[in-house]
Coordinates of C-alpha atoms and ligand atoms in Angstrom, one line a residue:
X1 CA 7.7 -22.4 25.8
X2 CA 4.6 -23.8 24.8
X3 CA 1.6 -23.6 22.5
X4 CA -2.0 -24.0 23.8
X5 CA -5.1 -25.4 22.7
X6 CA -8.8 -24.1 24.2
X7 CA -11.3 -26.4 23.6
X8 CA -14.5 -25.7 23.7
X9 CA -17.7 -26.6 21.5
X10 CA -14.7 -29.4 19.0
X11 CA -13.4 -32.2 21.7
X12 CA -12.3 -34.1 19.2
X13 CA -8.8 -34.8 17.9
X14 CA -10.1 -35.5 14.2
X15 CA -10.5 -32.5 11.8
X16 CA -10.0 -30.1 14.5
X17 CA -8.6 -27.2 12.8
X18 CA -7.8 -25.5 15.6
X19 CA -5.9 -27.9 17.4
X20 CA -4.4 -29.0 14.3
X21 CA -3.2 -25.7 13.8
X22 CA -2.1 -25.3 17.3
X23 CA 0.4 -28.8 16.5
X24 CA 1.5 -27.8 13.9
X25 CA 2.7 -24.6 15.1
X26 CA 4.1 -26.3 18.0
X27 CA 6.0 -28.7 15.7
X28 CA 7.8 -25.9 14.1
X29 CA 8.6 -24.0 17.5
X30 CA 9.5 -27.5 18.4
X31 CA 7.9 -26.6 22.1
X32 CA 5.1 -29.2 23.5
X33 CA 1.2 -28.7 22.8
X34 CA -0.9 -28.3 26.3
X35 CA -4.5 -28.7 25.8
X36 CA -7.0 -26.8 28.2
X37 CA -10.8 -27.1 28.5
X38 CA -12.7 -24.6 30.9
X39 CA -16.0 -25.6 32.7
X40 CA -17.6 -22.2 33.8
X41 CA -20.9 -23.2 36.0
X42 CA -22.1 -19.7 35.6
X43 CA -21.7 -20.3 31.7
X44 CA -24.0 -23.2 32.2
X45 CA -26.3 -21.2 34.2
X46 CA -26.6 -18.5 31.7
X47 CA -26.9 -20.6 28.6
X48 CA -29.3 -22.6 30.3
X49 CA -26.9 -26.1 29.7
X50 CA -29.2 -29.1 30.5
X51 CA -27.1 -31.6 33.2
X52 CA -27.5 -34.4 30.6
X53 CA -25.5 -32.3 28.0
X54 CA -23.1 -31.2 30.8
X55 CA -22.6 -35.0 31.6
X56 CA -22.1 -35.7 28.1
X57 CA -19.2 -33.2 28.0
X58 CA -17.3 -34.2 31.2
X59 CA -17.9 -37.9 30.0
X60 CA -16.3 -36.9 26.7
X61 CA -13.3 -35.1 28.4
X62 CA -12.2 -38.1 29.6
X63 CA -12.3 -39.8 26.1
X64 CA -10.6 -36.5 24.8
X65 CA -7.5 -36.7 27.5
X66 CA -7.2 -40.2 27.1
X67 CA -6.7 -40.0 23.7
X68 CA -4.5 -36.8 23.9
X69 CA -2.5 -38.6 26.9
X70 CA -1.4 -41.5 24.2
X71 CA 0.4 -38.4 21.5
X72 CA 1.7 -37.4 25.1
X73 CA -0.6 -34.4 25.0
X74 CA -1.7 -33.3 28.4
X75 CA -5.4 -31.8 28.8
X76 CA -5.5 -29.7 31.7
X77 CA -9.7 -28.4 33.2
X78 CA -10.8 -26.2 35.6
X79 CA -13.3 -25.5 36.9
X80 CA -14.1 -21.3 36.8
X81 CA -17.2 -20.4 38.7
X82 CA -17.4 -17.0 37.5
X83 CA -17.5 -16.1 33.8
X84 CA -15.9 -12.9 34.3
X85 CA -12.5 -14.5 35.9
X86 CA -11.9 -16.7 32.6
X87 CA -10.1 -14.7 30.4
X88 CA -8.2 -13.5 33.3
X89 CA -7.2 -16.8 34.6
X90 CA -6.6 -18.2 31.4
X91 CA -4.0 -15.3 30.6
X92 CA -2.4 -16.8 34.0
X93 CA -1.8 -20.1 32.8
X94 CA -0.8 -19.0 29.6
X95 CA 2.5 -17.2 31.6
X96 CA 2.5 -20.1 33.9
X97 CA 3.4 -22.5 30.8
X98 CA 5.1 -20.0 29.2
X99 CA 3.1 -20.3 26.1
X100 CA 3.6 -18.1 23.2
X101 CA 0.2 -18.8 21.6
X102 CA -3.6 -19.9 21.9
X103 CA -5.5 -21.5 19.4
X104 CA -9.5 -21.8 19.7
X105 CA -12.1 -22.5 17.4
X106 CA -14.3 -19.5 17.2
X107 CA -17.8 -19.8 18.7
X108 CA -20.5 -17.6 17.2
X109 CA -22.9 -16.5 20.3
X110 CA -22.3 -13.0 21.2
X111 CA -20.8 -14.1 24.5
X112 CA -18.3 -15.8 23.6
X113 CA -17.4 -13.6 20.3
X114 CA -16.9 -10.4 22.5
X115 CA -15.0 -12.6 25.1
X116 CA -12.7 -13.8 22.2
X117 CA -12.2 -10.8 20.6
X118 CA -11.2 -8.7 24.4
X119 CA -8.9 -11.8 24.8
X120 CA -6.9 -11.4 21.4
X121 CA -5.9 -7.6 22.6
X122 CA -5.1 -9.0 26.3
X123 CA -2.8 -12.1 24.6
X124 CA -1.3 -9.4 22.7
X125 CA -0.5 -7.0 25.4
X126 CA 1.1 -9.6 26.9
X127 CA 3.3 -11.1 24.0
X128 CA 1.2 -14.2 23.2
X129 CA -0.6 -14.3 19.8
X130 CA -4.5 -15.6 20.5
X131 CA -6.1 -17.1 17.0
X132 CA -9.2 -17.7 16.9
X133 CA -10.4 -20.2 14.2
X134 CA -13.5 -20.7 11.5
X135 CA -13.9 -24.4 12.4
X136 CA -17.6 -25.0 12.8
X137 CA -19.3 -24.5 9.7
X138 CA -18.8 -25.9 6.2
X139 CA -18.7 -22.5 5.0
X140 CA -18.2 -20.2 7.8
X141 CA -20.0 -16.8 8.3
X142 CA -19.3 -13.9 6.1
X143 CA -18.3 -15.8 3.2
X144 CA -21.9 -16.0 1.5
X145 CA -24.0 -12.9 0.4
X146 CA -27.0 -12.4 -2.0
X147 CA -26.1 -11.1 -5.6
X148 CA -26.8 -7.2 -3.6
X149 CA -24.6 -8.2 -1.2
X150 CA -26.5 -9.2 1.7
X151 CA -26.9 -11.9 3.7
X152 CA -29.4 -14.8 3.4
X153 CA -32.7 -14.5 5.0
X154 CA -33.9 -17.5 3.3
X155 CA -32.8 -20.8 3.2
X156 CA -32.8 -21.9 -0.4
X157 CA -31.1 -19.5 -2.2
X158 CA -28.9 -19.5 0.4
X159 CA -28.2 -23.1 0.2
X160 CA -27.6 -23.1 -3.7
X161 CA -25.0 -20.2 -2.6
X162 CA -23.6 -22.6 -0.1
X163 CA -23.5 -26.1 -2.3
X164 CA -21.9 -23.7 -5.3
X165 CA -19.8 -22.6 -2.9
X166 CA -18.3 -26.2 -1.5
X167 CA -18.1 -27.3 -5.1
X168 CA -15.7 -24.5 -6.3
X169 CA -13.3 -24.6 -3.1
X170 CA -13.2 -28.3 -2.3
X171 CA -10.7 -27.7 -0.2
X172 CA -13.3 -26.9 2.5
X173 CA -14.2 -30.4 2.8
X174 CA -10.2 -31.4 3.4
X175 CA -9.7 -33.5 6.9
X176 CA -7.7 -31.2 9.1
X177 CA -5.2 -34.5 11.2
X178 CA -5.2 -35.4 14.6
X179 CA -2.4 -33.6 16.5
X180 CA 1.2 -34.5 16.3
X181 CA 3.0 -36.3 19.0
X182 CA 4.5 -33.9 21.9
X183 CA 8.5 -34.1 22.3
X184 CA 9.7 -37.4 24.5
X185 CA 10.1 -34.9 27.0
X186 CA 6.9 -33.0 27.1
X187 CA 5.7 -36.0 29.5
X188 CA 8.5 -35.7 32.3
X189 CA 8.1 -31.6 32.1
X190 CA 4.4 -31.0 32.7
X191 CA 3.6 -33.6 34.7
X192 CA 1.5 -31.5 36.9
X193 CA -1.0 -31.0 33.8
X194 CA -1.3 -34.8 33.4
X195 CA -2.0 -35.7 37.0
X196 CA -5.4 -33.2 36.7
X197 CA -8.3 -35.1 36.9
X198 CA -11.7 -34.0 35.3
X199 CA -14.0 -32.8 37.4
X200 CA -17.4 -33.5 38.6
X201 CA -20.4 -32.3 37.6
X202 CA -21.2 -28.7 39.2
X203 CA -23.6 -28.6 41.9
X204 CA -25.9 -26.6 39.9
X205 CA -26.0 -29.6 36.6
X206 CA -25.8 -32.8 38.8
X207 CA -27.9 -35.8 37.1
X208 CA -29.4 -38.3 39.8
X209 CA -28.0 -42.0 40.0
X210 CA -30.9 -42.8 38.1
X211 CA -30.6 -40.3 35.5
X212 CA -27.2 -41.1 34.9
X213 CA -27.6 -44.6 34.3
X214 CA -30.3 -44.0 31.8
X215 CA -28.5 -41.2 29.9
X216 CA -25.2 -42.9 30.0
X217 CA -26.0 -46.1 28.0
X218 CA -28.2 -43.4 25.3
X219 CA -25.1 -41.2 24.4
X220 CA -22.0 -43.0 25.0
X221 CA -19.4 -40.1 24.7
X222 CA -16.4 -39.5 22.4
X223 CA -15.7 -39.0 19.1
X224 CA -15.1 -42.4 18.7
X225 CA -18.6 -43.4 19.3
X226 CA -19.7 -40.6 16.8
X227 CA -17.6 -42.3 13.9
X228 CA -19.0 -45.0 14.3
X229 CA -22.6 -44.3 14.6
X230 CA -21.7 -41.5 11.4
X231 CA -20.0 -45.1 9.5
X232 CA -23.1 -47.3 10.2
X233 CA -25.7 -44.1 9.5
X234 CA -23.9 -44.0 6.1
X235 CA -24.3 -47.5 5.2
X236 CA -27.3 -48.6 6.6
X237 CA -29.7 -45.7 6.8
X238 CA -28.6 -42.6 4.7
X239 CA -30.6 -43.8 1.1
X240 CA -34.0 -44.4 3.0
X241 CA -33.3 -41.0 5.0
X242 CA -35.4 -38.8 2.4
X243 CA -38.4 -41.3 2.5
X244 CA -38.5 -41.8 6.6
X245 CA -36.7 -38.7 8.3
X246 CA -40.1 -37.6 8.9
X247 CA -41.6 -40.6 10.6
X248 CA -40.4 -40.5 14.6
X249 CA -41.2 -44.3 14.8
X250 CA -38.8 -44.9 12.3
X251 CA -35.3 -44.2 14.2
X252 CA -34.8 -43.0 10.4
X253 CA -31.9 -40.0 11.3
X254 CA -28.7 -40.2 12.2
X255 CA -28.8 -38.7 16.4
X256 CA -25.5 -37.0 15.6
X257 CA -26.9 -34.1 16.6
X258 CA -25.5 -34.6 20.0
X259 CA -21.9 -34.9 18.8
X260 CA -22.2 -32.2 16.0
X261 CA -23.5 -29.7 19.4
X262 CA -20.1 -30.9 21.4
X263 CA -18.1 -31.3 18.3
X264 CA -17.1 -35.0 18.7
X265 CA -18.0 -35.1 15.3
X266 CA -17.2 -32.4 12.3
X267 CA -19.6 -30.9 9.5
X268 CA -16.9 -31.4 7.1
X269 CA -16.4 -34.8 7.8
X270 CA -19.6 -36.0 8.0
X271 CA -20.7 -34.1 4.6
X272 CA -17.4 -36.0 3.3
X273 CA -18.4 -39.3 4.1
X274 CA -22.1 -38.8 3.3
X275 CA -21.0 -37.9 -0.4
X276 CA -18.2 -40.9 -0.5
X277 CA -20.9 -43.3 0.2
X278 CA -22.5 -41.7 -3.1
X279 CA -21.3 -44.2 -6.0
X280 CA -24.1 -43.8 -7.8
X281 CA -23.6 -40.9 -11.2
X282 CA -27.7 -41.3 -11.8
X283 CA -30.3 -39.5 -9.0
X284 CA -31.8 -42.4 -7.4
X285 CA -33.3 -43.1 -4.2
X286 CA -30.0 -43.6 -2.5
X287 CA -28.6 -40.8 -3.6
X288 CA -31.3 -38.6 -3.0
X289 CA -31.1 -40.1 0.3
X290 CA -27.9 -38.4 1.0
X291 CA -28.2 -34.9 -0.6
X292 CA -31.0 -34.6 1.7
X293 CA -29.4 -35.2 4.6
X294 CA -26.5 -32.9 3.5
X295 CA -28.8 -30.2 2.9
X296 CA -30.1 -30.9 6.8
X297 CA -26.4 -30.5 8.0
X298 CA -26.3 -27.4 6.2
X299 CA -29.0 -26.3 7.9
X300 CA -26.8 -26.4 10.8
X301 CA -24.4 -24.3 9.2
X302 CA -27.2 -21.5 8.1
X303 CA -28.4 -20.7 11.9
X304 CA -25.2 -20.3 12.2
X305 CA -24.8 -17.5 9.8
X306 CA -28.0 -16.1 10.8
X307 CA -26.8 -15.9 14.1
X308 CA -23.0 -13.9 13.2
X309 CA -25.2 -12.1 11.1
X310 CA -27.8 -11.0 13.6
X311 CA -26.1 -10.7 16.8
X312 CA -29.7 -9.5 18.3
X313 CA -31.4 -13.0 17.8
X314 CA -28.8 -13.9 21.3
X315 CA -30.9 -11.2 23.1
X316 CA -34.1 -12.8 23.6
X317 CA -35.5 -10.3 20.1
X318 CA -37.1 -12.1 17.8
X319 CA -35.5 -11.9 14.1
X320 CA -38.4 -9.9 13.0
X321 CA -39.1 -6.8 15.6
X322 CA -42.8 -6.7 14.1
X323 CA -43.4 -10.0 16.2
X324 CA -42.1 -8.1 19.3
X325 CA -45.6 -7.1 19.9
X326 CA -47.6 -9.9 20.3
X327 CA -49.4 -10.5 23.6
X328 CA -48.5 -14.2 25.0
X329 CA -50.6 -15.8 27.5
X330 CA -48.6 -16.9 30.5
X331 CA -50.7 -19.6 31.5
X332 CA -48.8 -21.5 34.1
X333 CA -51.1 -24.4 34.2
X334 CA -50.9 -24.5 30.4
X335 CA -46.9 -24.9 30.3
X336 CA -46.6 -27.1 32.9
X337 CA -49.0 -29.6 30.8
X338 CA -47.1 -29.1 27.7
X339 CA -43.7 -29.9 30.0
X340 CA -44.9 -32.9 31.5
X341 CA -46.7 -34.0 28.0
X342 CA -49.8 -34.2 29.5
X343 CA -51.5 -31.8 26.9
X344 CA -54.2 -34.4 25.9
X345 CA -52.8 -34.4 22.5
X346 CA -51.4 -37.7 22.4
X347 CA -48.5 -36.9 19.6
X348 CA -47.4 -33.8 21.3
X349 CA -47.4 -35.6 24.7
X350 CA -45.7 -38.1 23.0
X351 CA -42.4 -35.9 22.0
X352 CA -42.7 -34.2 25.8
X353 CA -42.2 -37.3 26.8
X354 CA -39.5 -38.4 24.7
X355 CA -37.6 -35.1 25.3
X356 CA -38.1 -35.8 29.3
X357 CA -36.4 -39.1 29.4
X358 CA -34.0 -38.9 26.4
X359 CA -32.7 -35.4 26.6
X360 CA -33.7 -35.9 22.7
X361 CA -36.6 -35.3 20.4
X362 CA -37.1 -36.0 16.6
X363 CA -37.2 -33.2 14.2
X364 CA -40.8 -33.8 12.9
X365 CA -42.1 -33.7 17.2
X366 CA -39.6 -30.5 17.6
X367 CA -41.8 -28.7 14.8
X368 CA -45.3 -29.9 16.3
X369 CA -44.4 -29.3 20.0
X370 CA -42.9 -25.8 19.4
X371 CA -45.7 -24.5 17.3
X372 CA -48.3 -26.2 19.5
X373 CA -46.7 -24.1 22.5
X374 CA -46.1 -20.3 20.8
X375 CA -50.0 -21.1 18.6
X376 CA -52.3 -23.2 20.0
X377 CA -51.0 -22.3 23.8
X378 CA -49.7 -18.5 23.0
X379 CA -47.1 -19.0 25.5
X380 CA -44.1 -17.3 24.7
X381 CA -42.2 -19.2 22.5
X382 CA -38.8 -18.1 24.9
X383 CA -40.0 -20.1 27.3
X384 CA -39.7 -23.1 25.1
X385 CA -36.5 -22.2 23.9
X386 CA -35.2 -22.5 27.3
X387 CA -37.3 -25.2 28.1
X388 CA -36.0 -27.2 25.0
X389 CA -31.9 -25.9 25.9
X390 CA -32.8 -27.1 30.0
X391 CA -33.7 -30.7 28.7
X392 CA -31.9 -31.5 25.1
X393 CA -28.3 -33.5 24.9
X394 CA -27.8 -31.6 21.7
X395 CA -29.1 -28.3 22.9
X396 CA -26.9 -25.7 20.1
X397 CA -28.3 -21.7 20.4
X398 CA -27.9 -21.2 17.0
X399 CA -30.6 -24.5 15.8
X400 CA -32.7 -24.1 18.7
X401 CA -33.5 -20.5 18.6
X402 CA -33.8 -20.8 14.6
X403 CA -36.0 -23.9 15.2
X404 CA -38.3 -22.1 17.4
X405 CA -38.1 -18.8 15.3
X406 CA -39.3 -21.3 12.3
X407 CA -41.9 -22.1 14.0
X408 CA -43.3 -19.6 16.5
X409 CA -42.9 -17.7 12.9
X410 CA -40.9 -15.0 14.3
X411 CA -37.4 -15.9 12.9
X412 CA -35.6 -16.0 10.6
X413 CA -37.2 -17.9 6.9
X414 CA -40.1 -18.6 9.0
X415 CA -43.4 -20.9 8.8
X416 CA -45.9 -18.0 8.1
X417 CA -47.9 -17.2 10.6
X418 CA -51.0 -17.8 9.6
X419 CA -50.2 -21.4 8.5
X420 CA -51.0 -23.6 12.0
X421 CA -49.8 -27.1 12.1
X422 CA -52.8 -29.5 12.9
X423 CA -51.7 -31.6 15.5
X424 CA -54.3 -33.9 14.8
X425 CA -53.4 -34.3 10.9
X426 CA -49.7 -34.2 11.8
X427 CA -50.3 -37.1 14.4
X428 CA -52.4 -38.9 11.5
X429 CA -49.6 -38.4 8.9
X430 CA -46.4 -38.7 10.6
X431 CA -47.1 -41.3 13.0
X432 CA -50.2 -43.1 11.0
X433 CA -50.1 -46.7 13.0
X434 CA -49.6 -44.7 16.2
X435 CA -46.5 -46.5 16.9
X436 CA -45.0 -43.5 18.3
X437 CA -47.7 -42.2 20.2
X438 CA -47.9 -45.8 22.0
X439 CA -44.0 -46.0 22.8
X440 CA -44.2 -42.8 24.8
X441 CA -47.6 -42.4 26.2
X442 CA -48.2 -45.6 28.7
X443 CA -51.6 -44.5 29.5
X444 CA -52.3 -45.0 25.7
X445 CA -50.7 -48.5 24.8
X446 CA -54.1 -50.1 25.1
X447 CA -55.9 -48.0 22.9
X448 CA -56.1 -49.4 19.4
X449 CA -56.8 -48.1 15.8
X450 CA -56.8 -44.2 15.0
X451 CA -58.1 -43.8 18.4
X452 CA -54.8 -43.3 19.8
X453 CA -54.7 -40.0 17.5
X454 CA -57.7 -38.4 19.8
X455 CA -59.0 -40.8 22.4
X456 CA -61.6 -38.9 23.7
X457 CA -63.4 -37.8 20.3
X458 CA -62.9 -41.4 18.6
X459 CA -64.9 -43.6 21.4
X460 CA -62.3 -44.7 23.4
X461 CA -62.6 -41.7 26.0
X462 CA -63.3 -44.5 29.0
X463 CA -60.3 -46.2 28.9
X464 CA -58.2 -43.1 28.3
X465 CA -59.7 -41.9 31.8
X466 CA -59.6 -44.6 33.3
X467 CA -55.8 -45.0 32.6
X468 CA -55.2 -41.5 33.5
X469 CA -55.0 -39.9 30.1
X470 CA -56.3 -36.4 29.9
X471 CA -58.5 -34.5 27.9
X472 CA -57.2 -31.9 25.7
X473 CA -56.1 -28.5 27.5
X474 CA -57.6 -26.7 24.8
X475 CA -59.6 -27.1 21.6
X476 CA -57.9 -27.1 18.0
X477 CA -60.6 -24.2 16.6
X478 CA -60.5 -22.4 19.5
X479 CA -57.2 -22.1 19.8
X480 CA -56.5 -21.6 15.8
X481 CA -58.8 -18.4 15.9
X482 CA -57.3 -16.6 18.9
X483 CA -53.6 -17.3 17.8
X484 CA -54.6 -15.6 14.1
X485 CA -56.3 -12.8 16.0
X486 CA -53.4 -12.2 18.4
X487 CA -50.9 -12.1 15.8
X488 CA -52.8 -10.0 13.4
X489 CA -53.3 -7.8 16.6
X490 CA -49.7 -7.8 17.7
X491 CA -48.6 -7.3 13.6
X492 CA -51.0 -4.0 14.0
X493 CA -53.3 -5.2 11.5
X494 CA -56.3 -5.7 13.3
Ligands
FAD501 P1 -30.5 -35.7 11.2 O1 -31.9 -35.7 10.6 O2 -29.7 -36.9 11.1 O3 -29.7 -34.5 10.7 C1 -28.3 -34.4 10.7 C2 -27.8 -33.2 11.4 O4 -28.2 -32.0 10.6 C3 -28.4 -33.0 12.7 O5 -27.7 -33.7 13.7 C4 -28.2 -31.5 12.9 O6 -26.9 -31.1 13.3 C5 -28.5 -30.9 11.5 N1 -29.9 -30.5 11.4 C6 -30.9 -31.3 11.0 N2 -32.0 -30.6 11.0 C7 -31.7 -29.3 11.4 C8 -32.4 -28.1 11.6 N3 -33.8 -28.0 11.4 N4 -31.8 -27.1 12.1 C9 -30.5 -27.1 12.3 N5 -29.7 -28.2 12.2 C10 -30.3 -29.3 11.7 N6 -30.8 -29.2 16.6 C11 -29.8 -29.2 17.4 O7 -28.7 -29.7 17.0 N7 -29.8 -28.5 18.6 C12 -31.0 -27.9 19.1 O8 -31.0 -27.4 20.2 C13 -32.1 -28.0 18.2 N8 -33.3 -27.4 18.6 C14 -34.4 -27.4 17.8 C15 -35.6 -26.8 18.2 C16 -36.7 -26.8 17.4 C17 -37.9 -26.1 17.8 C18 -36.6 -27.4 16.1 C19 -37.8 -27.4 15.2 C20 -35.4 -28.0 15.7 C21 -34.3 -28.0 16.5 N9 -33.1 -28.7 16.1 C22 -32.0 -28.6 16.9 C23 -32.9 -29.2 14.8 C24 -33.3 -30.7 14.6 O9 -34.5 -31.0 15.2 C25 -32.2 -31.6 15.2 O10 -30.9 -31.2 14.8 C26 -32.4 -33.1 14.8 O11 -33.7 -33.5 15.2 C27 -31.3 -34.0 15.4 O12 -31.5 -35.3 15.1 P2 -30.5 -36.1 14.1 O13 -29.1 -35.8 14.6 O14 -31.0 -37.5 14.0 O15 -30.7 -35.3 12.7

């Protein structure tokens, strides 16, 4: 016999509750622990998986099974190339090891959650018992509602609900232990599972030599590497977080967000360690420092709930249906500029550009792009959400589509729509010096003073053109008026 561990979205050994439900379960059976991982290129396909993010995973498989292979653990992948065949194939091996259960962290996108749920009646028909586990979140879905009963459509009562919540069952911030070791003689009996190798990259979500080496020295894989960068985030960088998460120069935030998306790291334990590095009993900077940033985590954990909550939101609807109506513009010419970052608005070329060659993009840039995109371009705001899940290392459904909901202001506690950001006064505030602006836009490095927030209208329109900076695509009034209009239009209030 044997017991079986899926991994999916939580290659990690540490505070996995799933696997460590799976060991533990194995220990008493005393049978040996196999460890599986599926790589489903049509899942990629559909979800839109960028190749860096893909890379990151098969990078952090081998991290995962070398790990696993010391507590004589095998971890067996393979490849699927239909999505349909999964559950199918995966009952297969199940027999083929003999297992008598599954164990799998429950992922919230409707996909998956109807895949999961057929699989627990197959399992049973067949004698195995399939558990699917709340590992994710903090708090997981369904255990906050309003005082009627509902669920949260807006973030900060909901995250008074959540923080009450975590302080009454503290329990929910316990560690959950890497496996146990596998009998002496798990090694000599499932040989075959140890020998398979991880595979490639799909055709489909193949980086080029170029690519990879670039990528591979910015996410080094594993959870490993994410305790450590959580460890030196802590010390060195949590109690300025408040004051500079907002300043893209500043390399102020944590970039976990790539290993809370593959779950190398935990929300529990990275809420834990936040609040042990908390000696402080008085609210100073420090400490205020590190509530915020807990409070950004949680975030995580709310688009989360919206999404169990609002199964639609996975269907291309927006979260309000009155936004369904608005008329987008699918200007071709207009998107492709915003892609390349060649926009003539130097801070939103700037992210573009950062997103391009980092498969990242601070939080601040996420909020000015995607609003620059669904307002001042009208371009559907879906096409940015892919466009965003096509290119990001930490692309997650759940904070993407909430993130572009926020601010298309068609989700879910969103941005009203009538409030525009500014590029230009979000350009002058966030990145003041320009710093950011000049990392990113090459054509720009030369340009000096508060001309680098508009070239063209501050005098130094020559040497823009001359280095091949453009012009703005279109004009900040312009564009301000016609977005109001079309949403009041598409709101039927015009
Ligand atoms: P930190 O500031 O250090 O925050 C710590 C963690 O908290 C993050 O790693 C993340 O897990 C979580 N977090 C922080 N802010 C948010 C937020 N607004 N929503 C949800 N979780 C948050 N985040 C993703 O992980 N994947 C996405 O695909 C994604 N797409 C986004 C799209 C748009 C349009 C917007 C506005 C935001 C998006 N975000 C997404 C949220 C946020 O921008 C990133 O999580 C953050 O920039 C990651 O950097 P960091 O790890 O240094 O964050």
């Amino acid at each position: 016999g044997a017991v079986v561990h899926w991994f999916k979205c939580d290659l990690r050994t540490q505070d996995n509750k799933g696997l460590h439900m799976a060991s533990e379960r194995a220990r008493e059976k005393g049978v040996p622990l196999i460890c599986m991982h599926i790589i489903s290129p049509q899942d990629f396909e559909a979800h839109f998986t960028s190749p860096v993010r893909v890379d990151f995973v098969l990078r952090t498989l081998e991290v995962l099974k070398e790990d696993l292979g010391k507590l004589d653990i095998p971890l067996y992948v393979e490849t699927i190339e239909k999505r349909k065949v999964i559950p199918g194939r995966i009952l297969e091996l199940l027999k083929e090891w003999n297992a008598s259960h599954l164990y799998a962290n429950a992922e919230y996108e409707v996909d998956e959650l109807r895949r999961e749920a057929k699989m627990v009646h197959s399992c049973l028909e067949n004698g195995i018992a399939m558990e699917v586990v709340a590992d994710t979140c903090v708090v997981s879905p369904g255990e906050l509602s309003s005082g009627t009963g509902k669920q949260y459509s807006v973030y900060s009562p909901w995250f008074r609900a959540w923080t009450a919540h975590v302080h009454s069952n503290t329990y929910l911030l316990d560690l959950f232990d890497a496996p146990n070791k596998n009998p002496p003689n798990a090694r000599a009996n499932l040989t075959k599972l140890f020998d398979t190798a991880i595979p490639a990259a799909p055709a489909n979500k193949k980086l080029t030599d170029e690519e990879k080496k670039r990528f591979r020295s910015m996410w080094p894989p594993g959870e490993h590497e994410a305790q450590a960068r959580l460890s030196k985030f802590a010390t060195q960088a949590i109690s300025s977080y408040r004051d500079k998460r907002n300043l893209p120069a500043a390399c102020a935030t944590s970039s976990l967000s790539v290993h809370f998306a593959s779950g190398t790291l935990s929300a529990r334990t990275a809420i834990r360690t936040a609040r042990s590095h908390n000696t402080s009993k008085s609210l100073n900077a420090g400490q205020e420092g590190i509530q915020t940033w807990i409070s950004e985590v949680a975030w995580r954990d709310f688009y989360k709930h919206v999404l169990a909550h609002w199964p639609y939101v996975c269907m291309n609807k927006p979260f309000k249906p009155e936004y369904t109506n608005i008329e987008w513009e699918y200007n071709s010419a207009h998107f492709a500029a915003w892609c390349e970052g060649r926009t003539g608005y130097p801070i939103v070329d700037a992210a573009m550009r950062q997103l391009n060659h980092c498969g990242y993009m601070h939080n601040r840039c996420r909020m000015i792009v995607a609003s620059f995109l669904a307002k001042h371009l009208l371009i559907d705001w879906r096409m940015g959400e892919r466009y965003f899940m096509e290119h990001l290392v930490d692309g997650d459904f759940a904070s993407n589509n909430g993130g572009w909901g926020f601010s298309a202001s068609t989700g879910v506690d969103p941005q009203p729509y009538f409030r525009i950001f500014n590029p230009l006064l979000q350009s002058e505030k966030f990145d003041k010096e320009g710093v950011y602006i000049r990392k990113w836009v090459k054509e720009l490095e030369g340009v000096e003073g508060s001309a680098i927030h508009e070239p063209y209208a501050r005098g130094m329109g020559k040497k823009a053109r001359e280095q091949g900076y453009p012009e703005r695509i279109v004009e900040h009034k312009e564009s301000r008026e016609r977005c109001l209009l079309r949403y009041k239009q598409g709101l039927g209030r015009e």
